[in-house]
Amino acid sequence: MENLPKKVRSKKLNTRVDLTAMVSVSFLLIIFFMVTIELAKPKVIDLSLPDNDVTCGGWHGYGENRSITILLGENNKLISYMGILESPISPAREMKYGKEGIRRELLKRNKSEIEYYNSLGRSKRGAIVIIKPSKKCSFKNLVDILDEMKIAKIETYAIVNEYTPEESKLLAAN
């Protein structure tokens, strides 16, 4: 019995998992999701809308000398006039979007209104802009005109969805 072979026991190795690659992948995923969440946040413009009971008819007699109406139609059509359409201060005319179009007009009108009220010794009062997008107007055009309000530093503007028959005819005309 002495010559019996001894049982050979296998040597147990330390089982160790290397987590370095897992940590690297985890950090990459965290960074990826943080960046995509930040990019997915909507970019917004401050917009204050009037109460539902305020109508466009309530604006007559108040500030029509300062008011500029902008009609937005389909196919990037933009028509602007100052005052009331029946007796405008400046006649209705089609304009283009951008620096050489509506922006120049808004900057000029706003500057002249501020200068006029400063000459009277009153507080700084700029132009009032009434934006009237049609149902066929693209959302991009509405956002573009809101950007123009910000660029031209127009402090008082409103988005109104009521059209007079004359304004509808004006938009329908080519």
PDB file of C-alpha atoms in Angstrom:
ATOM      1  CA  MET A   1       0.000   0.000   0.000  1.00  0.00           C
ATOM      2  CA  GLU A   2       2.838   2.194   0.255  1.00  0.00           C
ATOM      3  CA  ASN A   3       3.397   2.263  -3.434  1.00  0.00           C
ATOM      4  CA  LEU A   4       0.039   3.600  -4.369  1.00  0.00           C
ATOM      5  CA  PRO A   5       0.272   6.644  -6.539  1.00  0.00           C
ATOM      6  CA  LYS A   6      -0.701   9.824  -4.848  1.00  0.00           C
ATOM      7  CA  LYS A   7      -3.622  11.708  -6.190  1.00  0.00           C
ATOM      8  CA  VAL A   8      -2.487  14.558  -8.263  1.00  0.00           C
ATOM      9  CA  ARG A   9      -4.400  17.569  -7.357  1.00  0.00           C
ATOM     10  CA  SER A  10      -4.787  20.214  -9.989  1.00  0.00           C
ATOM     11  CA  LYS A  11      -3.494  23.530  -9.040  1.00  0.00           C
ATOM     12  CA  LYS A  12      -6.337  26.024  -8.592  1.00  0.00           C
ATOM     13  CA  LEU A  13      -5.780  29.237 -10.462  1.00  0.00           C
ATOM     14  CA  ASN A  14      -7.040  32.545  -9.219  1.00  0.00           C
ATOM     15  CA  THR A  15     -10.011  33.417 -11.359  1.00  0.00           C
ATOM     16  CA  ARG A  16      -9.877  37.093 -11.981  1.00  0.00           C
ATOM     17  CA  VAL A  17     -11.914  39.089 -14.505  1.00  0.00           C
ATOM     18  CA  ASP A  18     -10.340  42.165 -16.022  1.00  0.00           C
ATOM     19  CA  LEU A  19     -12.979  44.928 -15.951  1.00  0.00           C
ATOM     20  CA  THR A  20     -10.879  47.624 -17.604  1.00  0.00           C
ATOM     21  CA  ALA A  21     -12.619  47.264 -20.955  1.00  0.00           C
ATOM     22  CA  MET A  22     -16.048  47.236 -19.268  1.00  0.00           C
ATOM     23  CA  VAL A  23     -15.293  50.495 -17.450  1.00  0.00           C
ATOM     24  CA  SER A  24     -14.128  52.129 -20.676  1.00  0.00           C
ATOM     25  CA  VAL A  25     -17.283  51.084 -22.514  1.00  0.00           C
ATOM     26  CA  SER A  26     -19.439  52.294 -19.616  1.00  0.00           C
ATOM     27  CA  PHE A  27     -17.870  55.733 -19.676  1.00  0.00           C
ATOM     28  CA  LEU A  28     -18.260  55.965 -23.438  1.00  0.00           C
ATOM     29  CA  LEU A  29     -21.946  55.081 -23.137  1.00  0.00           C
ATOM     30  CA  ILE A  30     -22.468  57.648 -20.371  1.00  0.00           C
ATOM     31  CA  ILE A  31     -20.818  60.358 -22.474  1.00  0.00           C
ATOM     32  CA  PHE A  32     -22.817  59.350 -25.555  1.00  0.00           C
ATOM     33  CA  PHE A  33     -26.146  59.545 -23.733  1.00  0.00           C
ATOM     34  CA  MET A  34     -25.278  62.853 -22.051  1.00  0.00           C
ATOM     35  CA  VAL A  35     -24.436  64.415 -25.415  1.00  0.00           C
ATOM     36  CA  THR A  36     -27.547  63.060 -27.166  1.00  0.00           C
ATOM     37  CA  ILE A  37     -29.809  64.255 -24.352  1.00  0.00           C
ATOM     38  CA  GLU A  38     -28.280  67.736 -24.551  1.00  0.00           C
ATOM     39  CA  LEU A  39     -28.697  67.867 -28.326  1.00  0.00           C
ATOM     40  CA  ALA A  40     -32.277  66.600 -28.121  1.00  0.00           C
ATOM     41  CA  LYS A  41     -33.431  69.484 -25.920  1.00  0.00           C
ATOM     42  CA  PRO A  42     -35.738  71.774 -27.893  1.00  0.00           C
ATOM     43  CA  LYS A  43     -34.534  75.279 -28.621  1.00  0.00           C
ATOM     44  CA  VAL A  44     -37.300  77.743 -27.774  1.00  0.00           C
ATOM     45  CA  ILE A  45     -38.188  81.391 -28.167  1.00  0.00           C
ATOM     46  CA  ASP A  46     -40.045  83.272 -25.463  1.00  0.00           C
ATOM     47  CA  LEU A  47     -43.556  83.825 -26.725  1.00  0.00           C
ATOM     48  CA  SER A  48     -46.316  85.624 -24.886  1.00  0.00           C
ATOM     49  CA  LEU A  49     -49.798  85.240 -26.300  1.00  0.00           C
ATOM     50  CA  PRO A  50     -52.786  87.428 -25.395  1.00  0.00           C
ATOM     51  CA  ASP A  51     -55.826  86.094 -23.598  1.00  0.00           C
ATOM     52  CA  ASN A  52     -58.409  84.348 -25.761  1.00  0.00           C
ATOM     53  CA  ASP A  53     -60.987  87.096 -25.251  1.00  0.00           C
ATOM     54  CA  VAL A  54     -58.795  89.798 -26.856  1.00  0.00           C
ATOM     55  CA  THR A  55     -59.699  90.310 -30.499  1.00  0.00           C
ATOM     56  CA  CYS A  56     -57.923  92.091 -33.272  1.00  0.00           C
ATOM     57  CA  GLY A  57     -60.794  94.573 -33.476  1.00  0.00           C
ATOM     58  CA  GLY A  58     -59.799  95.896 -30.060  1.00  0.00           C
ATOM     59  CA  TRP A  59     -56.556  97.199 -31.535  1.00  0.00           C
ATOM     60  CA  HIS A  60     -58.163  99.832 -33.738  1.00  0.00           C
ATOM     61  CA  GLY A  61     -57.653 103.315 -32.424  1.00  0.00           C
ATOM     62  CA  TYR A  62     -54.665 102.278 -30.335  1.00  0.00           C
ATOM     63  CA  GLY A  63     -51.237 102.588 -31.825  1.00  0.00           C
ATOM     64  CA  GLU A  64     -52.209 102.214 -35.469  1.00  0.00           C
ATOM     65  CA  ASN A  65     -49.551 104.813 -36.261  1.00  0.00           C
ATOM     66  CA  ARG A  66     -47.007 102.455 -34.709  1.00  0.00           C
ATOM     67  CA  SER A  67     -48.438  99.169 -35.978  1.00  0.00           C
ATOM     68  CA  ILE A  68     -46.925  97.088 -38.739  1.00  0.00           C
ATOM     69  CA  THR A  69     -48.942  94.136 -39.991  1.00  0.00           C
ATOM     70  CA  ILE A  70     -47.136  91.200 -41.559  1.00  0.00           C
ATOM     71  CA  LEU A  71     -49.173  88.664 -43.542  1.00  0.00           C
ATOM     72  CA  LEU A  72     -47.542  85.268 -44.079  1.00  0.00           C
ATOM     73  CA  GLY A  73     -48.784  83.185 -47.000  1.00  0.00           C
ATOM     74  CA  GLU A  74     -47.840  80.031 -48.830  1.00  0.00           C
ATOM     75  CA  ASN A  75     -44.635  79.700 -50.900  1.00  0.00           C
ATOM     76  CA  ASN A  76     -42.668  82.120 -48.663  1.00  0.00           C
ATOM     77  CA  LYS A  77     -45.048  84.998 -49.447  1.00  0.00           C
ATOM     78  CA  LEU A  78     -44.711  87.913 -47.043  1.00  0.00           C
ATOM     79  CA  ILE A  79     -46.790  91.094 -47.289  1.00  0.00           C
ATOM     80  CA  SER A  80     -46.298  94.062 -44.994  1.00  0.00           C
ATOM     81  CA  TYR A  81     -48.169  97.317 -44.442  1.00  0.00           C
ATOM     82  CA  MET A  82     -48.213  99.989 -41.762  1.00  0.00           C
ATOM     83  CA  GLY A  83     -51.379 101.250 -40.093  1.00  0.00           C
ATOM     84  CA  ILE A  84     -54.846 100.006 -41.061  1.00  0.00           C
ATOM     85  CA  LEU A  85     -55.292  98.343 -44.458  1.00  0.00           C
ATOM     86  CA  GLU A  86     -58.284 100.568 -45.368  1.00  0.00           C
ATOM     87  CA  SER A  87     -56.139 103.715 -44.882  1.00  0.00           C
ATOM     88  CA  PRO A  88     -52.528 102.565 -44.556  1.00  0.00           C
ATOM     89  CA  ILE A  89     -49.657 104.800 -43.549  1.00  0.00           C
ATOM     90  CA  SER A  90     -47.483 102.813 -45.937  1.00  0.00           C
ATOM     91  CA  PRO A  91     -49.202 100.696 -48.618  1.00  0.00           C
ATOM     92  CA  ALA A  92     -49.171  96.920 -48.600  1.00  0.00           C
ATOM     93  CA  ARG A  93     -46.247  95.453 -50.479  1.00  0.00           C
ATOM     94  CA  GLU A  94     -44.676  92.070 -50.913  1.00  0.00           C
ATOM     95  CA  MET A  95     -41.273  91.662 -49.291  1.00  0.00           C
ATOM     96  CA  LYS A  96     -38.583  89.034 -48.946  1.00  0.00           C
ATOM     97  CA  TYR A  97     -37.302  87.392 -45.790  1.00  0.00           C
ATOM     98  CA  GLY A  98     -33.847  88.258 -44.517  1.00  0.00           C
ATOM     99  CA  LYS A  99     -31.428  91.101 -44.217  1.00  0.00           C
ATOM    100  CA  GLU A 100     -32.373  93.039 -47.342  1.00  0.00           C
ATOM    101  CA  GLY A 101     -36.119  92.510 -46.999  1.00  0.00           C
ATOM    102  CA  ILE A 102     -38.307  92.568 -43.912  1.00  0.00           C
ATOM    103  CA  ARG A 103     -35.411  93.008 -41.478  1.00  0.00           C
ATOM    104  CA  ARG A 104     -34.368  96.320 -43.028  1.00  0.00           C
ATOM    105  CA  GLU A 105     -37.975  97.554 -42.915  1.00  0.00           C
ATOM    106  CA  LEU A 106     -38.463  96.513 -39.279  1.00  0.00           C
ATOM    107  CA  LEU A 107     -35.184  98.096 -38.166  1.00  0.00           C
ATOM    108  CA  LYS A 108     -36.013 101.356 -39.976  1.00  0.00           C
ATOM    109  CA  ARG A 109     -39.580 101.577 -38.621  1.00  0.00           C
ATOM    110  CA  ASN A 110     -38.608 100.661 -35.072  1.00  0.00           C
ATOM    111  CA  LYS A 111     -35.781 103.211 -35.059  1.00  0.00           C
ATOM    112  CA  SER A 112     -38.038 105.988 -36.373  1.00  0.00           C
ATOM    113  CA  GLU A 113     -40.729 105.220 -33.764  1.00  0.00           C
ATOM    114  CA  ILE A 114     -38.202 105.266 -30.919  1.00  0.00           C
ATOM    115  CA  GLU A 115     -36.722 108.557 -32.160  1.00  0.00           C
ATOM    116  CA  TYR A 116     -40.192 110.096 -32.495  1.00  0.00           C
ATOM    117  CA  TYR A 117     -41.229 109.197 -28.950  1.00  0.00           C
ATOM    118  CA  ASN A 118     -37.859 110.274 -27.556  1.00  0.00           C
ATOM    119  CA  SER A 119     -38.318 113.676 -29.236  1.00  0.00           C
ATOM    120  CA  LEU A 120     -41.649 114.025 -27.398  1.00  0.00           C
ATOM    121  CA  GLY A 121     -39.919 113.225 -24.130  1.00  0.00           C
ATOM    122  CA  ARG A 122     -41.862 110.020 -23.661  1.00  0.00           C
ATOM    123  CA  SER A 123     -40.519 106.654 -22.748  1.00  0.00           C
ATOM    124  CA  LYS A 124     -38.925 104.448 -25.356  1.00  0.00           C
ATOM    125  CA  ARG A 125     -41.744 103.089 -27.519  1.00  0.00           C
ATOM    126  CA  GLY A 126     -40.983 101.094 -30.617  1.00  0.00           C
ATOM    127  CA  ALA A 127     -43.107  99.663 -33.359  1.00  0.00           C
ATOM    128  CA  ILE A 128     -45.955  97.219 -32.711  1.00  0.00           C
ATOM    129  CA  VAL A 129     -45.921  94.254 -35.087  1.00  0.00           C
ATOM    130  CA  ILE A 130     -48.991  92.110 -35.790  1.00  0.00           C
ATOM    131  CA  ILE A 131     -48.028  88.792 -37.377  1.00  0.00           C
ATOM    132  CA  LYS A 132     -50.830  87.029 -39.256  1.00  0.00           C
ATOM    133  CA  PRO A 133     -49.802  83.595 -40.527  1.00  0.00           C
ATOM    134  CA  SER A 134     -52.210  81.958 -42.954  1.00  0.00           C
ATOM    135  CA  LYS A 135     -53.191  78.302 -42.706  1.00  0.00           C
ATOM    136  CA  LYS A 136     -51.021  77.602 -45.749  1.00  0.00           C
ATOM    137  CA  CYS A 137     -47.983  79.340 -44.249  1.00  0.00           C
ATOM    138  CA  SER A 138     -45.094  77.035 -43.375  1.00  0.00           C
ATOM    139  CA  PHE A 139     -43.936  76.740 -39.783  1.00  0.00           C
ATOM    140  CA  LYS A 140     -40.420  77.705 -40.926  1.00  0.00           C
ATOM    141  CA  ASN A 141     -41.714  81.081 -42.139  1.00  0.00           C
ATOM    142  CA  LEU A 142     -43.342  81.762 -38.762  1.00  0.00           C
ATOM    143  CA  VAL A 143     -40.116  80.897 -36.946  1.00  0.00           C
ATOM    144  CA  ASP A 144     -38.146  83.058 -39.408  1.00  0.00           C
ATOM    145  CA  ILE A 145     -40.357  86.082 -38.742  1.00  0.00           C
ATOM    146  CA  LEU A 146     -40.071  85.541 -34.977  1.00  0.00           C
ATOM    147  CA  ASP A 147     -36.288  85.497 -35.417  1.00  0.00           C
ATOM    148  CA  GLU A 148     -36.558  88.793 -37.295  1.00  0.00           C
ATOM    149  CA  MET A 149     -38.474  90.272 -34.327  1.00  0.00           C
ATOM    150  CA  LYS A 150     -35.598  89.302 -32.050  1.00  0.00           C
ATOM    151  CA  ILE A 151     -32.930  90.630 -34.434  1.00  0.00           C
ATOM    152  CA  ALA A 152     -34.754  93.940 -35.011  1.00  0.00           C
ATOM    153  CA  LYS A 153     -35.346  94.263 -31.232  1.00  0.00           C
ATOM    154  CA  ILE A 154     -39.109  94.605 -31.647  1.00  0.00           C
ATOM    155  CA  GLU A 155     -40.424  94.362 -28.099  1.00  0.00           C
ATOM    156  CA  THR A 156     -44.155  94.385 -28.826  1.00  0.00           C
ATOM    157  CA  TYR A 157     -45.542  91.868 -31.289  1.00  0.00           C
ATOM    158  CA  ALA A 158     -48.477  89.506 -31.454  1.00  0.00           C
ATOM    159  CA  ILE A 159     -49.485  86.491 -33.506  1.00  0.00           C
ATOM    160  CA  VAL A 160     -53.091  86.796 -34.668  1.00  0.00           C
ATOM    161  CA  ASN A 161     -55.016  84.267 -36.742  1.00  0.00           C
ATOM    162  CA  GLU A 162     -57.888  86.528 -37.802  1.00  0.00           C
ATOM    163  CA  TYR A 163     -57.944  87.870 -41.353  1.00  0.00           C
ATOM    164  CA  THR A 164     -60.132  90.562 -42.810  1.00  0.00           C
ATOM    165  CA  PRO A 165     -61.570  89.795 -46.281  1.00  0.00           C
ATOM    166  CA  GLU A 166     -59.254  92.448 -47.766  1.00  0.00           C
ATOM    167  CA  GLU A 167     -56.209  90.773 -46.240  1.00  0.00           C
ATOM    168  CA  SER A 168     -57.304  87.398 -47.589  1.00  0.00           C
ATOM    169  CA  LYS A 169     -57.649  88.906 -51.080  1.00  0.00           C
ATOM    170  CA  LEU A 170     -54.233  90.506 -50.720  1.00  0.00           C
ATOM    171  CA  LEU A 171     -52.631  87.163 -49.890  1.00  0.00           C
ATOM    172  CA  ALA A 172     -54.475  85.345 -52.671  1.00  0.00           C
ATOM    173  CA  ALA A 173     -53.326  87.849 -55.317  1.00  0.00           C
ATOM    174  CA  ASN A 174     -50.157  86.934 -57.174  1.00  0.00           C
TER     175      ASN A 174
END
